[in-house]
Amino acid sequence: MRELLRNITTRLSEAGIGNAGGEAEMILMFLTGASRADLYMQEQAEPDRGRLEEILARRCRREPLQYILGEAYFMNLRLAVGPGVLIPRPETEILVERVCRDAPRNGRICDVGTGSGAIALSVAYERPDLEVVAVDVSTDACRIAEANRASLRLDRVRIIHSDLLDAVNGRFDVIAANLPYITDEEYAKLQPEVRGHEPASALTSGADGLDLIRRLIGEAPDHLSPHGLLILEIGSGQGGAAAALMSPGFMDVEVIRDYNGLDRHVAGIRR
């Protein structure tokens, strides 16, 4: 198995895959059901070589591994993903941690642009006292999020088809969103895995990347409880602009940085 692991790593590396060793492990764990530690044991079941070759051929064409395997890991959940939704990123876990920390007991949460349901379902999993509403304008995304919700049996989550907050009723203690924020110029420079496979509608949002964020900041106060929290994922250079957009309707506005010290979220309390 170790020799096979080395061969897969070499092939992925030659195709330009950055984390070739980690992905080789993920592929073999997926095909054999083994743990990472098991891969390095002397005796291990051999994977289906035909299926392995299919996965490697697709990955070497720079199709995202999560789409090939049909699953992605986020926080403590394994989620089904597909070409109709954005692959959840580790940086978004910072947003989930903040929501779980600040949401009041038995509060009401809205996740706007839910995609696979990563934010909504993780919040519901970590904080089962909360009522969570998840919305997306994409019917494909709503279908995938609902399948994930049903698989995880998170009954306090509702999936709603909505353009931002248009079809949403009532007020929330927290509104969270990971909306598209990539500029048109940045999109042209993205890695082939992203540009060629993930939905552009889940990535780009106008010339400055803030079109949808601007809209949601304008809509959110009418859907937030007094002193409710709005927290949004943003691009690494958008902290100042996003905070300025939020300041008229929100107080205690702050830019939250990610693990690399880059702007990643902006948060504020409804005035």
CSV table of N, CA and C in Angstrom, one decimal, residues 187-250:
chain,number,residue,atom,x,y,z
A,187,TYR,N,-11.4,36.6,-10.8
A,187,TYR,CA,-11.9,35.4,-11.3
A,187,TYR,C,-11.1,34.8,-12.5
A,188,ALA,N,-10.6,35.7,-13.3
A,188,ALA,CA,-9.8,35.2,-14.5
A,188,ALA,C,-8.5,34.6,-14.1
A,189,LYS,N,-8.1,34.9,-12.8
A,189,LYS,CA,-6.8,34.4,-12.3
A,189,LYS,C,-6.9,33.2,-11.4
A,190,LEU,N,-8.1,32.7,-11.2
A,190,LEU,CA,-8.3,31.6,-10.3
A,190,LEU,C,-7.7,30.3,-10.8
A,191,GLN,N,-7.4,29.3,-9.9
A,191,GLN,CA,-6.8,28.0,-10.3
A,191,GLN,C,-7.9,27.3,-11.1
A,192,PRO,N,-7.4,26.4,-12.0
A,192,PRO,CA,-8.3,25.7,-12.9
A,192,PRO,C,-9.4,24.9,-12.2
A,193,GLU,N,-9.0,24.4,-11.0
A,193,GLU,CA,-10.0,23.6,-10.3
A,193,GLU,C,-11.3,24.5,-10.0
A,194,VAL,N,-11.0,25.7,-9.6
A,194,VAL,CA,-12.1,26.6,-9.2
A,194,VAL,C,-12.8,27.2,-10.5
A,195,ARG,N,-12.0,27.8,-11.3
A,195,ARG,CA,-12.5,28.5,-12.5
A,195,ARG,C,-13.2,27.6,-13.5
A,196,GLY,N,-12.7,26.4,-13.6
A,196,GLY,CA,-13.2,25.5,-14.6
A,196,GLY,C,-14.4,24.6,-14.1
A,197,HIS,N,-14.6,24.6,-12.7
A,197,HIS,CA,-15.6,23.6,-12.2
A,197,HIS,C,-16.6,24.1,-11.2
A,198,GLU,N,-16.2,25.0,-10.3
A,198,GLU,CA,-17.1,25.5,-9.3
A,198,GLU,C,-18.0,26.6,-10.0
A,199,PRO,N,-19.2,26.7,-9.6
A,199,PRO,CA,-20.2,27.6,-10.3
A,199,PRO,C,-19.7,29.1,-10.1
A,200,ALA,N,-19.6,29.8,-11.3
A,200,ALA,CA,-19.2,31.2,-11.2
A,200,ALA,C,-20.2,32.0,-10.4
A,201,SER,N,-21.5,31.7,-10.5
A,201,SER,CA,-22.5,32.4,-9.7
A,201,SER,C,-22.3,32.3,-8.2
A,202,ALA,N,-21.6,31.3,-7.7
A,202,ALA,CA,-21.3,31.2,-6.3
A,202,ALA,C,-19.9,31.9,-5.9
A,203,LEU,N,-19.3,32.5,-6.9
A,203,LEU,CA,-17.9,33.0,-6.7
A,203,LEU,C,-17.9,34.5,-7.0
A,204,THR,N,-18.4,35.0,-8.1
A,204,THR,CA,-18.3,36.4,-8.5
A,204,THR,C,-19.5,37.2,-8.2
A,205,SER,N,-19.2,38.5,-8.0
A,205,SER,CA,-20.2,39.5,-7.6
A,205,SER,C,-19.9,40.9,-8.0
A,206,GLY,N,-19.8,41.1,-9.3
A,206,GLY,CA,-19.6,42.4,-9.9
A,206,GLY,C,-18.1,42.8,-9.9
A,207,ALA,N,-17.9,44.1,-10.4
A,207,ALA,CA,-16.5,44.6,-10.6
A,207,ALA,C,-15.7,44.6,-9.3
A,208,ASP,N,-16.4,45.0,-8.2
A,208,ASP,CA,-15.6,45.1,-6.9
A,208,ASP,C,-15.9,43.9,-6.0
A,209,GLY,N,-16.7,42.9,-6.5
A,209,GLY,CA,-17.0,41.7,-5.7
A,209,GLY,C,-18.0,41.9,-4.6
A,210,LEU,N,-18.6,43.1,-4.5
A,210,LEU,CA,-19.4,43.4,-3.3
A,210,LEU,C,-20.9,43.6,-3.7
A,211,ASP,N,-21.3,43.3,-4.9
A,211,ASP,CA,-22.7,43.6,-5.3
A,211,ASP,C,-23.7,42.9,-4.4
A,212,LEU,N,-23.5,41.6,-4.1
A,212,LEU,CA,-24.5,40.8,-3.3
A,212,LEU,C,-24.3,41.2,-1.8
A,213,ILE,N,-23.1,41.4,-1.4
A,213,ILE,CA,-22.9,41.8,0.0
A,213,ILE,C,-23.5,43.2,0.3
A,214,ARG,N,-23.4,44.1,-0.7
A,214,ARG,CA,-24.0,45.4,-0.6
A,214,ARG,C,-25.6,45.3,-0.4
A,215,ARG,N,-26.1,44.4,-1.3
A,215,ARG,CA,-27.6,44.2,-1.2
A,215,ARG,C,-28.0,43.6,0.2
A,216,LEU,N,-27.3,42.6,0.6
A,216,LEU,CA,-27.7,42.0,1.9
A,216,LEU,C,-27.5,42.9,3.1
A,217,ILE,N,-26.5,43.7,3.1
A,217,ILE,CA,-26.3,44.7,4.2
A,217,ILE,C,-27.5,45.6,4.2
A,218,GLY,N,-28.0,46.0,3.0
A,218,GLY,CA,-29.2,46.9,2.9
A,218,GLY,C,-30.5,46.2,3.4
A,219,GLU,N,-30.6,44.9,3.1
A,219,GLU,CA,-31.8,44.1,3.5
A,219,GLU,C,-31.8,43.7,4.9
A,220,ALA,N,-30.7,43.4,5.5
A,220,ALA,CA,-30.6,42.7,6.8
A,220,ALA,C,-31.3,43.4,8.0
A,221,PRO,N,-31.2,44.7,8.1
A,221,PRO,CA,-31.8,45.3,9.3
A,221,PRO,C,-33.2,45.0,9.5
A,222,ASP,N,-34.0,44.9,8.4
A,222,ASP,CA,-35.4,44.6,8.5
A,222,ASP,C,-35.7,43.1,8.9
A,223,HIS,N,-34.7,42.3,8.9
A,223,HIS,CA,-34.8,40.9,9.2
A,223,HIS,C,-34.1,40.5,10.5
A,224,LEU,N,-33.5,41.5,11.2
A,224,LEU,CA,-32.7,41.2,12.4
A,224,LEU,C,-33.5,41.7,13.6
A,225,SER,N,-33.4,40.9,14.7
A,225,SER,CA,-33.9,41.4,16.0
A,225,SER,C,-33.1,42.6,16.5
A,226,PRO,N,-33.6,43.4,17.4
A,226,PRO,CA,-32.8,44.5,18.0
A,226,PRO,C,-31.5,43.9,18.5
A,227,HIS,N,-30.4,44.6,18.1
A,227,HIS,CA,-29.0,44.1,18.5
A,227,HIS,C,-28.7,42.8,17.9
A,228,GLY,N,-29.3,42.4,16.8
A,228,GLY,CA,-29.0,41.2,16.1
A,228,GLY,C,-27.6,41.3,15.4
A,229,LEU,N,-27.0,40.2,15.2
A,229,LEU,CA,-25.7,40.1,14.6
A,229,LEU,C,-25.7,39.8,13.1
A,230,LEU,N,-25.0,40.6,12.3
A,230,LEU,CA,-24.8,40.3,10.8
A,230,LEU,C,-23.3,40.0,10.7
A,231,ILE,N,-23.0,38.8,10.1
A,231,ILE,CA,-21.6,38.4,9.9
A,231,ILE,C,-21.5,37.9,8.5
A,232,LEU,N,-20.5,38.4,7.7
A,232,LEU,CA,-20.4,38.1,6.3
A,232,LEU,C,-18.9,37.7,6.0
A,233,GLU,N,-18.8,36.7,5.1
A,233,GLU,CA,-17.5,36.3,4.6
A,233,GLU,C,-17.1,37.3,3.5
A,234,ILE,N,-15.9,37.7,3.5
A,234,ILE,CA,-15.4,38.7,2.5
A,234,ILE,C,-14.1,38.3,1.9
A,235,GLY,N,-13.7,39.0,0.8
A,235,GLY,CA,-12.3,38.7,0.3
A,235,GLY,C,-11.2,39.4,1.1
A,236,SER,N,-10.0,38.9,0.8
A,236,SER,CA,-8.9,39.3,1.7
A,236,SER,C,-8.6,40.8,1.6
A,237,GLY,N,-9.0,41.5,0.6
A,237,GLY,CA,-8.8,43.0,0.5
A,237,GLY,C,-10.0,43.8,0.7
A,238,GLN,N,-11.1,43.2,1.2
A,238,GLN,CA,-12.4,43.9,1.2
A,238,GLN,C,-12.8,44.4,2.6
A,239,GLY,N,-11.9,44.2,3.6
A,239,GLY,CA,-12.3,44.6,4.9
A,239,GLY,C,-12.8,46.0,5.1
A,240,GLY,N,-12.0,47.0,4.6
A,240,GLY,CA,-12.3,48.4,4.8
A,240,GLY,C,-13.6,48.7,4.1
A,241,ALA,N,-13.7,48.3,2.8
A,241,ALA,CA,-14.9,48.6,2.0
A,241,ALA,C,-16.2,48.0,2.6
A,242,ALA,N,-16.1,46.7,3.1
A,242,ALA,CA,-17.2,46.1,3.6
A,242,ALA,C,-17.6,46.7,5.0
A,243,ALA,N,-16.7,47.1,5.8
A,243,ALA,CA,-17.0,47.7,7.1
A,243,ALA,C,-17.6,49.1,6.8
A,244,ALA,N,-17.2,49.8,5.8
A,244,ALA,CA,-17.8,51.1,5.5
A,244,ALA,C,-19.2,50.9,5.0
A,245,LEU,N,-19.5,49.9,4.2
A,245,LEU,CA,-20.9,49.6,3.8
A,245,LEU,C,-21.8,49.3,5.0
A,246,MET,N,-21.2,48.6,6.0
A,246,MET,CA,-22.0,48.2,7.2
A,246,MET,C,-22.2,49.3,8.2
A,247,SER,N,-21.3,50.2,8.3
A,247,SER,CA,-21.3,51.2,9.4
A,247,SER,C,-22.6,52.0,9.5
A,248,PRO,N,-23.3,52.5,8.4
A,248,PRO,CA,-24.5,53.3,8.7
A,248,PRO,C,-25.6,52.5,9.4
A,249,GLY,N,-25.8,51.2,9.2
A,249,GLY,CA,-26.9,50.5,9.8
A,249,GLY,C,-26.5,49.6,11.0
A,250,PHE,N,-25.2,49.6,11.3
A,250,PHE,CA,-24.7,48.6,12.3
A,250,PHE,C,-23.6,49.3,13.2
